[in-house]
Amino acid sequence: MTTLSPDTVPTLPVPANDASDLGVLSWGDAMTWEEFELLVERTVRPFKDKFELCFFNYIHPTRLQGHWPTHQQKDTPVRLSYTDWGDFDAPVVVCIGGIANTARRWDYLACALSEHFRVICLDWPGRGMSAWMPTQGDYNLDTNVEVLRQLLAHLDCERAHFLGSSLGGSVSMALCAQCPELVDRLIFNDIGPYMPAERRRRRAQAVARHYVFRRPVELFRRLGAAAKNEGPVTEDELLHNTYFQTKWSDGHGGRVYRHDPRALQAYAEEATKSIEQWSDWSLIDKPVLVIHGMVSDALLGETVAEMVTKPGTMVMEVPDTGHTPALSDSNQIHFVRRWLRGLGPEADFSCLLPAATPRHLFGASPPPPTAEAVNA
């Protein structure tokens, strides 16, 4: 395993975070939602006018409606959203997230990749800006594979690279096994052909319930704890993802997750079993990059060891990081971009981490902000 130094990695340009117009913010329990919105304005500024928010009608076919009453079965449109970055004629990279992710979690990666690629970041059905599926039983692997097939048809794209985190990796693996002609290269972000049932059950217990965040501090504590193993994620990146993962609900008097609770309930019902996709994996004959959070309990070391026996499979190890590295760090983005362009590296490698940045909002007990922190 080669360790690559970040000294040779070009740093991505980071726009200045000018918060001088924010004034003096309240902190901790006293922070208001209006002040939360002001902070978020700073994180979305670098991406202004860099992408288009688009929609298409996924047609849910009758062959996937076996659980519906026969008289109700008909091809059913479901409006799905995606962000579209980069040159229309460039090679396409499709980024697809996990069970509770939204398309905007990919903003940092997509912005960087769009110099060389057209990057499509999808909101799964029932997540983000996408519409909800008709029934809970419609949230399954077969539906998601069909979603990707129809997405490429909508884009008039014959084939694409796929980068999938967790659920996204499982779906792209199944797509490649069923329709290899649609796939160029595959990146599996901390997911493989096997995930133990016990780990899936723990995840289901955490997500398959309804949360209402009535104050910003409740949101920071919940998502700060959830992100404790995500590796080198800055506070701005956490704030950005937190905003787009949730939405304001007048009925609840707070922010709630931006997803259909039935989608997470469907996951909880299915999570009693381990993921077993070795048959799909055996059919894949494409270049594969496996991104492995080295303290992940979802992608096990023995699974990675079995995967790399397949020719054309390479591993990027991310130290001190658990399930699904955020891929917003410039070092990780650099290696992903070079691998997609076929520029190496040529052997398994470990991606060194930048120095940890302090978390004031998302820490367990945030200190009061200094003038430098407010205006950083």
XYZ file of N, CA and C in Angstrom, residues 48-199:
456
model
N -22.912 29.277 -6.387
C -23.906 30.075 -7.100
C -23.605 30.073 -8.598
N -24.609 29.745 -9.408
C -24.521 29.747 -10.870
C -23.544 28.707 -11.415
N -23.162 27.709 -10.620
C -22.236 26.678 -11.085
C -22.960 25.445 -11.621
N -24.268 25.329 -11.392
C -25.000 24.136 -11.804
C -26.437 24.520 -12.118
N -27.154 23.595 -12.729
C -28.582 23.750 -12.961
C -29.332 22.701 -12.142
N -30.435 23.112 -11.509
C -31.329 22.172 -10.852
C -32.341 21.710 -11.889
N -32.373 20.401 -12.145
C -33.189 19.858 -13.228
C -34.134 18.773 -12.694
N -35.127 18.451 -13.498
C -36.107 17.431 -13.137
C -36.411 16.567 -14.351
N -36.805 15.319 -14.086
C -37.320 14.461 -15.150
C -38.364 13.531 -14.557
N -39.219 13.019 -15.408
C -40.258 12.097 -14.969
C -39.773 10.665 -15.100
N -39.473 10.059 -13.963
C -39.240 8.622 -13.926
C -40.596 7.934 -14.048
N -40.706 6.950 -14.935
C -41.951 6.210 -15.108
C -41.822 4.872 -14.402
N -42.530 4.735 -13.283
C -42.451 3.507 -12.490
C -43.250 2.416 -13.208
N -42.568 1.390 -13.748
C -43.255 0.439 -14.620
C -44.097 -0.576 -13.841
N -45.088 -1.112 -14.519
C -45.985 -2.083 -13.870
C -45.239 -3.336 -13.438
N -44.136 -3.683 -14.117
C -43.411 -4.900 -13.739
C -42.787 -4.795 -12.352
N -42.663 -3.575 -11.822
C -42.133 -3.382 -10.472
C -43.237 -3.099 -9.455
N -44.483 -3.347 -9.826
C -45.623 -3.033 -8.957
C -46.345 -4.298 -8.483
N -45.631 -5.393 -8.349
C -46.256 -6.648 -7.958
C -46.958 -6.599 -6.617
N -46.562 -5.669 -5.756
C -47.181 -5.540 -4.429
C -48.431 -4.650 -4.479
N -48.727 -4.026 -5.612
C -49.936 -3.202 -5.754
C -51.134 -4.102 -6.055
N -52.359 -3.663 -5.693
C -53.558 -4.344 -6.189
C -53.572 -4.318 -7.717
N -53.969 -5.417 -8.336
C -53.885 -5.542 -9.789
C -54.603 -4.410 -10.514
N -55.747 -3.996 -10.002
C -56.523 -2.973 -10.705
C -55.878 -1.590 -10.624
N -54.905 -1.416 -9.744
C -54.246 -0.114 -9.617
C -52.931 -0.043 -10.384
N -52.487 -1.145 -10.949
C -51.195 -1.168 -11.610
C -51.250 -0.444 -12.952
N -50.398 0.553 -13.104
C -50.247 1.278 -14.356
C -48.917 2.026 -14.297
N -48.327 2.292 -15.443
C -47.093 3.067 -15.474
C -47.340 4.415 -14.805
N -46.525 4.730 -13.788
C -46.799 5.876 -12.921
C -45.618 6.841 -12.917
N -45.822 8.110 -13.295
C -44.715 9.072 -13.288
C -44.382 9.552 -11.876
N -43.082 9.682 -11.618
C -42.581 10.228 -10.347
C -41.507 11.251 -10.712
N -41.709 12.501 -10.321
C -40.802 13.590 -10.722
C -39.540 13.563 -9.848
N -38.392 13.358 -10.473
C -37.122 13.263 -9.766
C -36.226 14.442 -10.107
N -35.397 14.836 -9.167
C -34.531 15.999 -9.342
C -33.066 15.584 -9.391
N -32.265 16.427 -10.048
C -30.820 16.222 -10.064
C -30.147 17.560 -10.330
N -28.902 17.672 -9.927
C -28.097 18.845 -10.264
C -27.184 18.476 -11.419
N -26.987 19.424 -12.324
C -26.249 19.194 -13.564
C -25.104 20.199 -13.631
N -23.861 19.693 -13.600
C -22.665 20.523 -13.540
C -21.809 20.279 -14.794
N -21.130 21.308 -15.268
C -20.112 21.131 -16.285
C -20.635 21.193 -17.704
N -19.734 20.879 -18.630
C -19.993 20.960 -20.067
C -20.948 19.848 -20.490
N -21.976 20.218 -21.232
C -22.987 19.264 -21.684
C -22.373 18.120 -22.475
N -21.304 18.366 -23.224
C -20.705 17.362 -24.102
C -19.559 16.595 -23.455
N -19.245 16.872 -22.188
C -18.146 16.179 -21.513
C -18.580 14.776 -21.079
N -17.617 13.877 -20.802
C -17.974 12.566 -20.252
C -18.795 12.732 -18.983
N -19.766 11.842 -18.789
C -20.723 11.980 -17.693
C -20.283 11.160 -16.477
N -20.340 11.796 -15.312
C -20.177 11.117 -14.021
C -21.489 11.259 -13.266
N -22.077 10.147 -12.843
C -23.310 10.166 -12.062
C -22.956 9.879 -10.609
N -23.290 10.825 -9.725
C -23.019 10.688 -8.285
C -24.332 10.375 -7.572
N -24.349 9.291 -6.803
C -25.562 8.850 -6.133
C -25.223 8.497 -4.689
N -26.044 8.993 -3.765
C -25.730 8.908 -2.352
C -26.383 7.739 -1.633
N -26.317 7.818 -0.302
C -26.844 6.774 0.554
C -28.323 6.949 0.841
N -28.816 6.199 1.811
C -30.255 6.118 2.040
C -30.862 7.446 2.475
N -30.084 8.325 3.107
C -30.637 9.586 3.595
C -29.938 10.793 2.984
N -29.133 10.585 1.936
C -28.403 11.686 1.305
C -29.272 12.434 0.304
N -28.861 13.667 0.010
C -29.471 14.431 -1.072
C -28.396 14.764 -2.103
N -28.829 15.239 -3.262
C -27.893 15.569 -4.333
C -26.888 16.633 -3.909
N -27.275 17.527 -3.013
C -26.403 18.648 -2.652
C -25.240 18.231 -1.764
N -25.233 17.016 -1.271
C -24.072 16.556 -0.506
C -22.844 16.458 -1.412
N -23.064 16.433 -2.750
C -21.973 16.269 -3.695
C -21.427 17.597 -4.205
N -21.910 18.732 -3.704
C -21.552 20.020 -4.298
C -20.042 20.225 -4.409
N -19.307 19.920 -3.354
C -17.865 20.181 -3.351
C -17.153 19.323 -4.394
N -17.493 18.041 -4.449
C -16.893 17.143 -5.423
C -17.318 17.513 -6.841
N -18.618 17.750 -7.029
C -19.132 18.040 -8.368
C -18.519 19.315 -8.933
N -18.380 20.314 -8.109
C -17.805 21.586 -8.555
C -16.385 21.373 -9.069
N -15.614 20.546 -8.372
C -14.234 20.291 -8.778
C -14.162 19.406 -10.023
N -14.999 18.384 -10.105
C -14.965 17.475 -11.244
C -15.481 18.127 -12.524
N -16.303 19.174 -12.395
C -16.969 19.758 -13.562
C -16.000 20.436 -14.519
N -14.752 20.599 -14.130
C -13.740 21.129 -15.055
C -13.494 20.153 -16.204
N -13.668 18.849 -15.935
C -13.368 17.832 -16.938
C -14.571 16.962 -17.298
N -15.639 17.014 -16.496
C -16.757 16.107 -16.679
C -18.084 16.860 -16.590
N -19.103 16.257 -17.156
C -20.468 16.658 -16.850
C -20.886 15.802 -15.658
N -21.215 16.440 -14.550
C -21.495 15.719 -13.310
C -22.985 15.817 -12.999
N -23.621 14.673 -12.846
C -25.043 14.579 -12.542
C -25.188 14.011 -11.132
N -25.803 14.765 -10.245
C -25.988 14.335 -8.852
C -27.481 14.154 -8.603
N -27.881 12.939 -8.330
C -29.294 12.573 -8.283
C -29.847 12.589 -6.864
N -31.077 13.100 -6.733
C -31.878 12.871 -5.525
C -32.668 11.574 -5.733
N -32.386 10.563 -4.937
C -33.172 9.342 -5.020
C -34.663 9.647 -4.841
N -35.550 8.805 -5.352
C -36.982 8.981 -5.045
C -37.197 9.099 -3.536
N -38.026 10.067 -3.155
C -38.320 10.248 -1.737
C -37.257 10.983 -0.952
N -36.232 11.528 -1.645
C -35.185 12.284 -0.963
C -35.012 13.635 -1.644
N -34.497 14.590 -0.880
C -34.183 15.891 -1.446
C -35.373 16.540 -2.116
N -35.176 16.969 -3.360
C -36.218 17.656 -4.120
C -37.066 16.689 -4.944
N -36.763 15.405 -4.892
C -37.519 14.424 -5.678
C -38.856 14.105 -5.021
N -39.820 13.725 -5.850
C -41.133 13.319 -5.341
C -41.043 11.958 -4.654
N -42.090 11.633 -3.927
C -42.144 10.375 -3.183
C -42.756 9.281 -4.045
N -42.350 8.049 -3.785
C -42.924 6.912 -4.482
C -44.340 6.643 -3.977
N -45.186 5.975 -4.786
C -46.585 5.768 -4.380
C -46.742 4.948 -3.101
N -45.916 3.906 -2.918
C -46.061 3.061 -1.730
C -44.691 2.786 -1.118
N -44.682 2.357 0.132
C -43.426 2.026 0.801
C -42.709 0.888 0.083
N -43.480 -0.063 -0.453
C -42.875 -1.197 -1.127
C -42.146 -0.845 -2.408
N -42.347 0.376 -2.926
C -41.668 0.799 -4.151
C -40.226 1.234 -3.902
N -39.860 1.411 -2.643
C -38.481 1.780 -2.327
C -37.651 0.512 -2.202
N -36.978 0.138 -3.273
C -36.186 -1.086 -3.255
C -35.095 -1.002 -4.316
N -34.233 -1.992 -4.326
C -33.086 -2.000 -5.232
C -33.520 -1.997 -6.693
N -34.525 -2.796 -7.040
C -34.959 -2.875 -8.433
C -35.467 -1.523 -8.939
N -36.219 -0.804 -8.090
C -36.673 0.535 -8.474
C -35.488 1.443 -8.743
N -34.498 1.424 -7.862
C -33.361 2.326 -8.009
C -32.531 2.011 -9.248
N -32.378 0.740 -9.575
C -31.681 0.383 -10.806
C -32.432 0.934 -12.019
N -33.748 0.800 -12.014
C -34.555 1.325 -13.121
C -34.471 2.846 -13.188
N -34.394 3.502 -12.036
C -34.223 4.960 -12.003
C -32.947 5.356 -12.742
N -31.837 4.676 -12.469
C -30.578 5.018 -13.129
C -30.654 4.753 -14.636
N -31.280 3.655 -15.020
C -31.410 3.351 -16.445
C -32.198 4.455 -17.157
N -33.306 4.879 -16.539
C -34.112 5.934 -17.154
C -33.424 7.293 -17.092
N -32.628 7.537 -16.058
C -31.886 8.795 -15.971
C -30.938 8.926 -17.156
N -30.196 7.875 -17.492
C -29.284 7.938 -18.622
C -30.049 8.152 -19.928
N -31.207 7.494 -20.064
C -32.021 7.693 -21.266
C -32.492 9.140 -21.358
N -32.894 9.705 -20.224
C -33.324 11.111 -20.198
C -32.180 12.039 -20.602
N -30.958 11.716 -20.157
C -29.799 12.552 -20.482
C -29.301 12.311 -21.903
N -29.900 11.337 -22.607
C -29.434 10.923 -23.930
C -27.959 10.543 -23.866
N -27.647 9.767 -22.830
C -26.265 9.380 -22.527
C -26.144 7.863 -22.678
N -25.256 7.440 -23.557
C -25.127 6.006 -23.806
C -24.449 5.270 -22.660
N -23.511 5.926 -21.984
C -22.783 5.294 -20.889
C -22.197 6.382 -19.997
N -21.865 6.008 -18.763
C -21.383 6.989 -17.796
C -20.487 6.315 -16.771
N -19.718 7.129 -16.072
C -19.044 6.694 -14.857
C -20.047 6.825 -13.711
N -19.970 5.922 -12.734
C -20.863 5.986 -11.580
C -20.039 6.024 -10.306
N -20.386 6.995 -9.434
C -19.774 7.111 -8.112
C -20.901 6.983 -7.092
N -20.898 5.883 -6.333
C -21.982 5.627 -5.398
C -21.509 5.461 -3.972
N -22.143 6.190 -3.068
C -21.897 6.020 -1.633
C -22.932 5.068 -1.057
N -22.480 4.035 -0.367
C -23.376 3.125 0.350
C -24.478 2.602 -0.579
N -25.741 2.998 -0.358
C -26.830 2.573 -1.227
C -26.505 2.843 -2.692
N -25.950 4.009 -2.991
C -25.613 4.350 -4.366
C -24.639 3.372 -4.985
N -23.685 2.875 -4.189
C -22.753 1.883 -4.694
C -23.422 0.549 -4.943
N -24.321 0.138 -4.042
C -25.044 -1.119 -4.225
C -25.876 -1.088 -5.506
N -26.530 0.059 -5.761
C -27.377 0.173 -6.940
C -26.531 0.186 -8.215
N -25.436 0.930 -8.205
C -24.600 0.975 -9.409
C -23.949 -0.374 -9.675
N -23.668 -1.145 -8.623
C -23.144 -2.498 -8.810
C -24.181 -3.375 -9.512
N -25.435 -3.284 -9.062
C -26.508 -4.067 -9.679
C -26.742 -3.611 -11.112
N -26.705 -2.293 -11.361
C -26.883 -1.784 -12.718
C -25.811 -2.327 -13.650
N -24.565 -2.317 -13.191
C -23.465 -2.786 -14.025
C -23.598 -4.274 -14.320
N -24.062 -5.051 -13.341
C -24.257 -6.482 -13.561
C -25.349 -6.746 -14.591
N -26.411 -5.917 -14.547
C -27.547 -6.127 -15.444
C -27.366 -5.460 -16.810
N -26.743 -4.275 -16.820
C -26.615 -3.490 -18.058
C -25.177 -2.975 -18.177
N -24.205 -3.860 -18.385
C -22.803 -3.420 -18.396
C -22.498 -2.400 -19.481
N -23.299 -2.382 -20.541
C -23.062 -1.444 -21.632
C -23.291 0.008 -21.224
N -23.946 0.231 -20.075
C -24.237 1.592 -19.609
C -23.115 2.175 -18.750
N -22.121 1.360 -18.396
C -21.146 1.747 -17.374
C -19.734 1.800 -17.953
N -19.008 2.895 -17.664
C -17.589 3.002 -18.010
C -16.712 2.601 -16.830
N -16.736 3.415 -15.775
C -15.945 3.159 -14.570
C -16.855 3.248 -13.357
N -16.445 2.565 -12.286
C -17.235 2.520 -11.060
C -16.387 2.953 -9.874
N -16.948 3.818 -9.034
C -16.334 4.149 -7.751
C -17.321 3.769 -6.661
N -16.889 2.896 -5.773
C -17.704 2.469 -4.645
C -17.178 3.151 -3.387
N -17.953 4.106 -2.860
C -17.527 4.849 -1.678
C -17.938 4.098 -0.419
N -17.003 3.305 0.086
C -17.165 2.536 1.319
C -18.350 1.570 1.238
N -18.442 0.891 0.133
C -19.467 -0.130 -0.035
C -18.896 -1.227 -0.922
N -19.307 -2.453 -0.639
C -18.867 -3.583 -1.440
C -19.993 -4.590 -1.577
N -19.670 -5.808 -1.985
C -20.704 -6.823 -2.171
C -21.279 -7.372 -0.863
N -20.676 -6.983 0.277
C -21.159 -7.505 1.558
C -21.176 -6.401 2.609
N -22.289 -6.319 3.347
C -22.374 -5.483 4.544
C -23.122 -6.281 5.600
N -22.565 -6.394 6.810
C -23.196 -7.244 7.821
C -24.544 -6.700 8.300
N -25.457 -7.637 8.575
C -26.810 -7.261 8.993
C -26.795 -6.438 10.272
N -25.914 -6.765 11.208
C -25.900 -6.051 12.487
C -25.616 -4.572 12.277
N -24.702 -4.259 11.362
C -24.391 -2.866 11.084
C -25.599 -2.184 10.436
